[in-house]
Amino acid sequence: MSFHLEKKLMNVMTLGYLLTLDKKVPKDRVKMKKKQNKKVHELMTAAYQIPFYRRKFDECRLTPDDFHCSEDLARFPLLTKAELREWMKDLYDQNPDKRDSWDETSTSGSTGIPLKLYQSQREHACANANWIRILMTFGYNPFFGRMISFESSYRSTKVKRDSVLQKFGILQRHILSERRCTEEGMPDVIRELNEYAPDLICLRKNCIVRIALYAQEHNLTVKQPKWYIPVSEMVDDMTVRILKKTFGPGLVDAYGSDETGSCVTKRPGNDYYDICNDTHVVNIYDENNQLADNGRMILTTLYKKDFPIINYDIGDIASSYTKEGIRYITKIHGRLNDMVKHEHGPDTSVLELRKISNGISGIAQFRFVQESYHDMRVELVRDPKDSTYTDRQIEDFFRERLSVIYGDEFRITIQWMDVIPPDPNGKLRCFVCQVK
């Protein structure tokens, strides 16, 4: 099929793939596992024909016949971000006659240089279908529901006017520019939200938090949607408390990446995350790269057979359990590669820093900035609706907890802010290291 025809048939391909996916979380784990196992073997058979992955097969002296379930993937080498970057660049350089038919995207670059990614039009359609069915698993109707969404930071700007279908109330989606979520623009943003009255709000976490804080501080009411999804960043307990005050109980926590698409979802009322087992494998590895309940998240996309992502070490850690062969995530702890640098010792994880804010109320946003080997700045934003503790009490709490973790290694500066601005890529990291 030609590229231009595939482009025109994107919606048809998306609908076709959507029909093959589970629109509700399956209750039959045995059947679910069998379906996933079959797709694992099909993926590895396709990957065996790709030189980049063929070398990995040869390195571990394995063939596709050695892979028939998610657990078998633990025998296959990991894929690092550096390897993925190099492979994507080689594909682009070596295939000038094919590159125009590929769909190009990019990661946000929150951990360094943005990573350019390529996918076929078929894979693009599959990714779209997977996101639609994730929305359907918690009850959203993608055809007749009303959604507020954010504008893409790396795709070309689309036409703002409604399509013919949207004028008939089908596939309604309203794009909200996050650049408008400033002190001056927030009243209009909230008015727009209330007038549109969406069933679903899907915005970057830092943006939807800023809307919530502004509404609380100025005693503005936001019409609560049935569901809302903060995307692009991890949702911590503090964020959950802030958002529920404004937007209500319909919080959906969806986890994924630009490289793999969304693959893990916590629906309202659940204390665990479901994995999209018919499109992904999410394994957990310990420090010895063995399957475990706690450790690094290793992601595999089952639908990407043109540009496969197999055993991708995404850099996050999580806790989980398995039941009848199906894994459930209980907690996503965040980035493993966010590290505090020490002048006279090895780098250490920031996970303990992330936990500090959970020990006291009255905080709406926080960020730790390591300015040097001996200077750390703590940026804080007050929760306008929680005066349980004074500013001084909160400052003393942070200093005490930091002292327990690091002793007197750091000079601690506390900076109170009205809002913590996002990085240029649109994300808001809770830890920034400025030490080169």
Short mmCIF file of C-alpha atoms in Angstrom, two decimals, residues 191-419:
data_model
loop_
_atom_site.label_atom_id
_atom_site.label_comp_id
_atom_site.label_asym_id
_atom_site.label_seq_id
_atom_site.Cartn_x
_atom_site.Cartn_y
_atom_site.Cartn_z
CA ARG A 191 -14.64 29.96 31.82
CA GLU A 192 -13.89 28.01 28.64
CA LEU A 193 -13.78 24.72 30.55
CA ASN A 194 -17.13 25.41 32.18
CA GLU A 195 -18.79 26.45 28.92
CA TYR A 196 -17.52 23.43 26.98
CA ALA A 197 -18.41 21.09 29.90
CA PRO A 198 -16.21 18.18 28.77
CA ASP A 199 -16.75 14.59 29.81
CA LEU A 200 -12.98 14.12 29.82
CA ILE A 201 -10.07 16.51 30.43
CA CYS A 202 -6.67 15.35 29.24
CA LEU A 203 -3.88 17.87 29.99
CA ARG A 204 -0.26 17.79 31.09
CA LYS A 205 0.00 17.39 34.85
CA ASN A 206 1.66 20.73 35.54
CA CYS A 207 -1.05 22.54 33.57
CA ILE A 208 -4.07 20.87 35.17
CA VAL A 209 -2.50 21.39 38.62
CA ARG A 210 -2.08 25.11 37.91
CA ILE A 211 -5.75 25.32 36.89
CA ALA A 212 -6.76 23.57 40.12
CA LEU A 213 -4.62 25.83 42.29
CA TYR A 214 -5.87 29.01 40.63
CA ALA A 215 -9.49 27.91 41.04
CA GLN A 216 -8.94 27.11 44.73
CA GLU A 217 -7.05 30.32 45.46
CA HIS A 218 -9.70 32.52 43.79
CA ASN A 219 -12.72 30.49 44.95
CA LEU A 220 -13.72 29.63 41.39
CA THR A 221 -15.85 26.59 40.63
CA VAL A 222 -14.82 24.27 37.82
CA LYS A 223 -17.54 22.04 36.42
CA GLN A 224 -16.27 18.59 37.32
CA PRO A 225 -15.80 16.22 34.35
CA LYS A 226 -16.61 12.53 34.60
CA TRP A 227 -12.92 11.79 34.12
CA TYR A 228 -9.63 13.64 33.88
CA ILE A 229 -6.13 12.43 32.97
CA PRO A 230 -2.95 14.30 33.96
CA VAL A 231 -0.36 13.19 31.38
CA SER A 232 3.40 13.48 30.70
CA GLU A 233 4.43 13.29 34.36
CA MET A 234 4.07 10.95 37.31
CA VAL A 235 1.05 11.62 39.55
CA ASP A 236 2.04 11.57 43.22
CA ASP A 237 -0.19 11.51 46.31
CA MET A 238 0.10 15.25 46.81
CA THR A 239 -1.07 15.91 43.24
CA VAL A 240 -4.02 13.57 43.72
CA ARG A 241 -5.19 15.55 46.76
CA ILE A 242 -4.92 18.88 44.92
CA LEU A 243 -6.72 17.70 41.80
CA LYS A 244 -9.60 15.99 43.56
CA LYS A 245 -10.47 19.20 45.40
CA THR A 246 -11.21 20.91 42.08
CA PHE A 247 -11.99 18.20 39.55
CA GLY A 248 -13.63 15.55 41.72
CA PRO A 249 -13.20 11.77 41.98
CA GLY A 250 -12.82 10.89 38.28
CA LEU A 251 -9.02 10.81 38.22
CA VAL A 252 -7.48 8.37 35.72
CA ASP A 253 -3.73 7.83 36.00
CA ALA A 254 -2.32 6.70 32.65
CA TYR A 255 1.35 5.77 32.29
CA GLY A 256 3.39 5.45 29.12
CA SER A 257 6.01 7.16 26.99
CA ASP A 258 6.54 8.64 23.54
CA GLU A 259 8.59 5.57 22.68
CA THR A 260 6.01 2.97 23.68
CA GLY A 261 2.65 4.72 23.89
CA SER A 262 0.36 4.39 26.92
CA CYS A 263 0.38 0.96 28.49
CA VAL A 264 -0.58 1.16 32.19
CA THR A 265 -3.78 2.66 33.63
CA LYS A 266 -5.25 3.18 37.10
CA ARG A 267 -9.00 3.67 36.83
CA PRO A 268 -11.11 5.62 39.37
CA GLY A 269 -11.64 3.62 42.56
CA ASN A 270 -8.77 1.17 41.95
CA ASP A 271 -5.64 0.94 44.10
CA TYR A 272 -3.68 -0.80 41.32
CA TYR A 273 -2.78 -0.24 37.67
CA ASP A 274 -3.94 -2.51 34.84
CA ILE A 275 -1.48 -3.26 32.05
CA CYS A 276 -2.62 -3.27 28.41
CA ASN A 277 -1.57 -6.88 28.00
CA ASP A 278 -2.80 -7.23 24.43
CA THR A 279 -0.54 -4.39 23.20
CA HIS A 280 2.34 -4.40 25.72
CA VAL A 281 4.47 -6.44 28.06
CA VAL A 282 5.57 -4.70 31.26
CA ASN A 283 8.14 -6.78 33.09
CA ILE A 284 9.87 -5.79 36.33
CA TYR A 285 13.59 -6.53 36.76
CA ASP A 286 15.69 -6.49 39.91
CA GLU A 287 19.30 -5.29 40.07
CA ASN A 288 20.43 -8.60 38.56
CA ASN A 289 18.06 -8.25 35.58
CA GLN A 290 15.90 -11.06 36.89
CA LEU A 291 12.09 -10.97 36.94
CA ALA A 292 10.84 -9.54 40.23
CA ASP A 293 7.90 -7.79 41.87
CA ASN A 294 9.89 -4.64 42.63
CA GLY A 295 12.43 -2.93 40.41
CA ARG A 296 12.93 -1.41 36.97
CA MET A 297 10.08 -1.29 34.47
CA ILE A 298 11.04 -3.00 31.19
CA LEU A 299 8.58 -2.28 28.36
CA THR A 300 7.85 -4.15 25.13
CA THR A 301 5.35 -3.03 22.46
CA LEU A 302 3.55 -5.98 20.92
CA TYR A 303 1.96 -4.03 18.06
CA LYS A 304 5.17 -2.43 16.74
CA LYS A 305 6.60 -4.92 14.24
CA ASP A 306 8.08 -2.47 11.74
CA PHE A 307 10.09 -0.54 14.36
CA PRO A 308 9.87 -2.84 17.41
CA ILE A 309 10.56 -1.67 20.95
CA ILE A 310 11.65 -4.81 22.85
CA ASN A 311 12.81 -4.90 26.48
CA TYR A 312 13.09 -1.11 26.69
CA ASP A 313 14.70 0.06 29.93
CA ILE A 314 12.61 3.20 30.33
CA GLY A 315 14.26 4.34 33.56
CA ASP A 316 11.30 4.13 35.96
CA ILE A 317 10.89 1.79 38.90
CA ALA A 318 7.69 0.23 40.19
CA SER A 319 6.17 -2.27 42.59
CA SER A 320 3.84 -5.02 41.38
CA TYR A 321 2.34 -8.46 41.91
CA THR A 322 1.23 -11.22 39.55
CA LYS A 323 -1.96 -13.26 39.58
CA GLU A 324 -2.45 -16.21 37.25
CA GLY A 325 0.44 -14.95 35.13
CA ILE A 326 -0.96 -11.40 34.81
CA ARG A 327 1.04 -8.56 36.32
CA TYR A 328 -0.58 -5.65 38.18
CA ILE A 329 1.34 -2.49 39.11
CA THR A 330 0.73 -1.22 42.64
CA LYS A 331 3.04 1.81 42.65
CA ILE A 332 5.10 3.70 40.07
CA HIS A 333 7.92 5.33 41.99
CA GLY A 334 9.42 7.40 39.20
CA ARG A 335 12.74 7.87 37.46
CA LEU A 336 15.68 5.78 38.51
CA ASN A 337 18.10 7.95 36.53
CA ASP A 338 17.30 11.17 38.43
CA MET A 339 20.33 11.18 40.71
CA VAL A 340 21.75 13.43 43.43
CA LYS A 341 25.45 14.03 42.79
CA HIS A 342 27.96 13.88 45.66
CA GLU A 343 31.47 15.31 45.64
CA HIS A 344 33.04 12.42 47.60
CA GLY A 345 30.81 9.46 46.84
CA PRO A 346 28.59 7.75 44.28
CA ASP A 347 25.39 9.35 42.98
CA THR A 348 22.24 8.46 44.92
CA SER A 349 18.59 8.13 43.92
CA VAL A 350 16.10 10.96 44.47
CA LEU A 351 13.36 8.59 45.59
CA GLU A 352 13.73 9.59 49.23
CA LEU A 353 13.35 13.24 48.22
CA ARG A 354 10.08 12.46 46.46
CA LYS A 355 8.66 10.99 49.66
CA ILE A 356 9.25 14.07 51.83
CA SER A 357 6.18 15.99 50.59
CA ASN A 358 3.92 13.09 51.58
CA GLY A 359 4.80 13.63 55.24
CA ILE A 360 3.14 17.01 55.64
CA SER A 361 0.10 18.80 54.22
CA GLY A 362 -0.20 22.35 52.92
CA ILE A 363 2.02 21.88 49.84
CA ALA A 364 0.62 22.08 46.30
CA GLN A 365 3.86 21.85 44.28
CA PHE A 366 7.50 21.16 45.07
CA ARG A 367 10.82 20.90 43.31
CA PHE A 368 14.34 20.18 44.52
CA VAL A 369 17.17 21.90 42.65
CA GLN A 370 20.73 20.75 43.33
CA GLU A 371 22.75 23.86 42.48
CA SER A 372 26.18 22.52 43.46
CA TYR A 373 27.79 19.72 45.43
CA HIS A 374 26.85 21.54 48.62
CA ASP A 375 23.80 23.67 47.76
CA MET A 376 20.22 22.52 47.35
CA ARG A 377 17.21 24.77 46.79
CA VAL A 378 13.70 23.62 47.69
CA GLU A 379 10.95 25.36 45.72
CA LEU A 380 7.51 25.20 47.34
CA VAL A 381 3.99 26.35 46.48
CA ARG A 382 1.31 26.53 49.15
CA ASP A 383 -1.97 24.69 48.98
CA PRO A 384 -4.37 27.67 49.22
CA LYS A 385 -7.02 25.56 50.96
CA ASP A 386 -4.81 23.96 53.65
CA SER A 387 -3.45 26.10 56.49
CA THR A 388 -2.83 23.22 58.91
CA TYR A 389 0.87 24.12 59.08
CA THR A 390 2.57 27.50 58.84
CA ASP A 391 5.25 28.27 56.28
CA ARG A 392 7.86 28.05 59.03
CA GLN A 393 6.65 24.63 60.18
CA ILE A 394 6.76 23.32 56.61
CA GLU A 395 10.26 24.73 56.09
CA ASP A 396 11.48 23.15 59.35
CA PHE A 397 9.95 19.81 58.30
CA PHE A 398 11.77 19.83 54.94
CA ARG A 399 15.07 20.84 56.55
CA GLU A 400 14.76 18.12 59.18
CA ARG A 401 13.98 15.39 56.64
CA LEU A 402 16.81 16.52 54.36
CA SER A 403 19.16 16.47 57.34
CA VAL A 404 18.16 12.86 58.10
CA ILE A 405 18.94 11.87 54.49
CA TYR A 406 22.11 13.91 53.85
CA GLY A 407 23.35 15.14 57.23
CA ASP A 408 25.07 18.52 56.83
CA GLU A 409 26.22 17.85 53.25
CA PHE A 410 23.94 20.53 51.75
CA ARG A 411 23.17 24.16 52.53
CA ILE A 412 19.38 24.20 52.19
CA THR A 413 17.53 27.22 50.76
CA ILE A 414 13.73 27.31 50.83
CA GLN A 415 12.03 29.42 48.14
CA TRP A 416 8.27 30.00 48.25
CA MET A 417 6.68 30.60 44.86
CA ASP A 418 3.22 31.38 43.48
CA VAL A 419 3.68 28.64 40.89
#
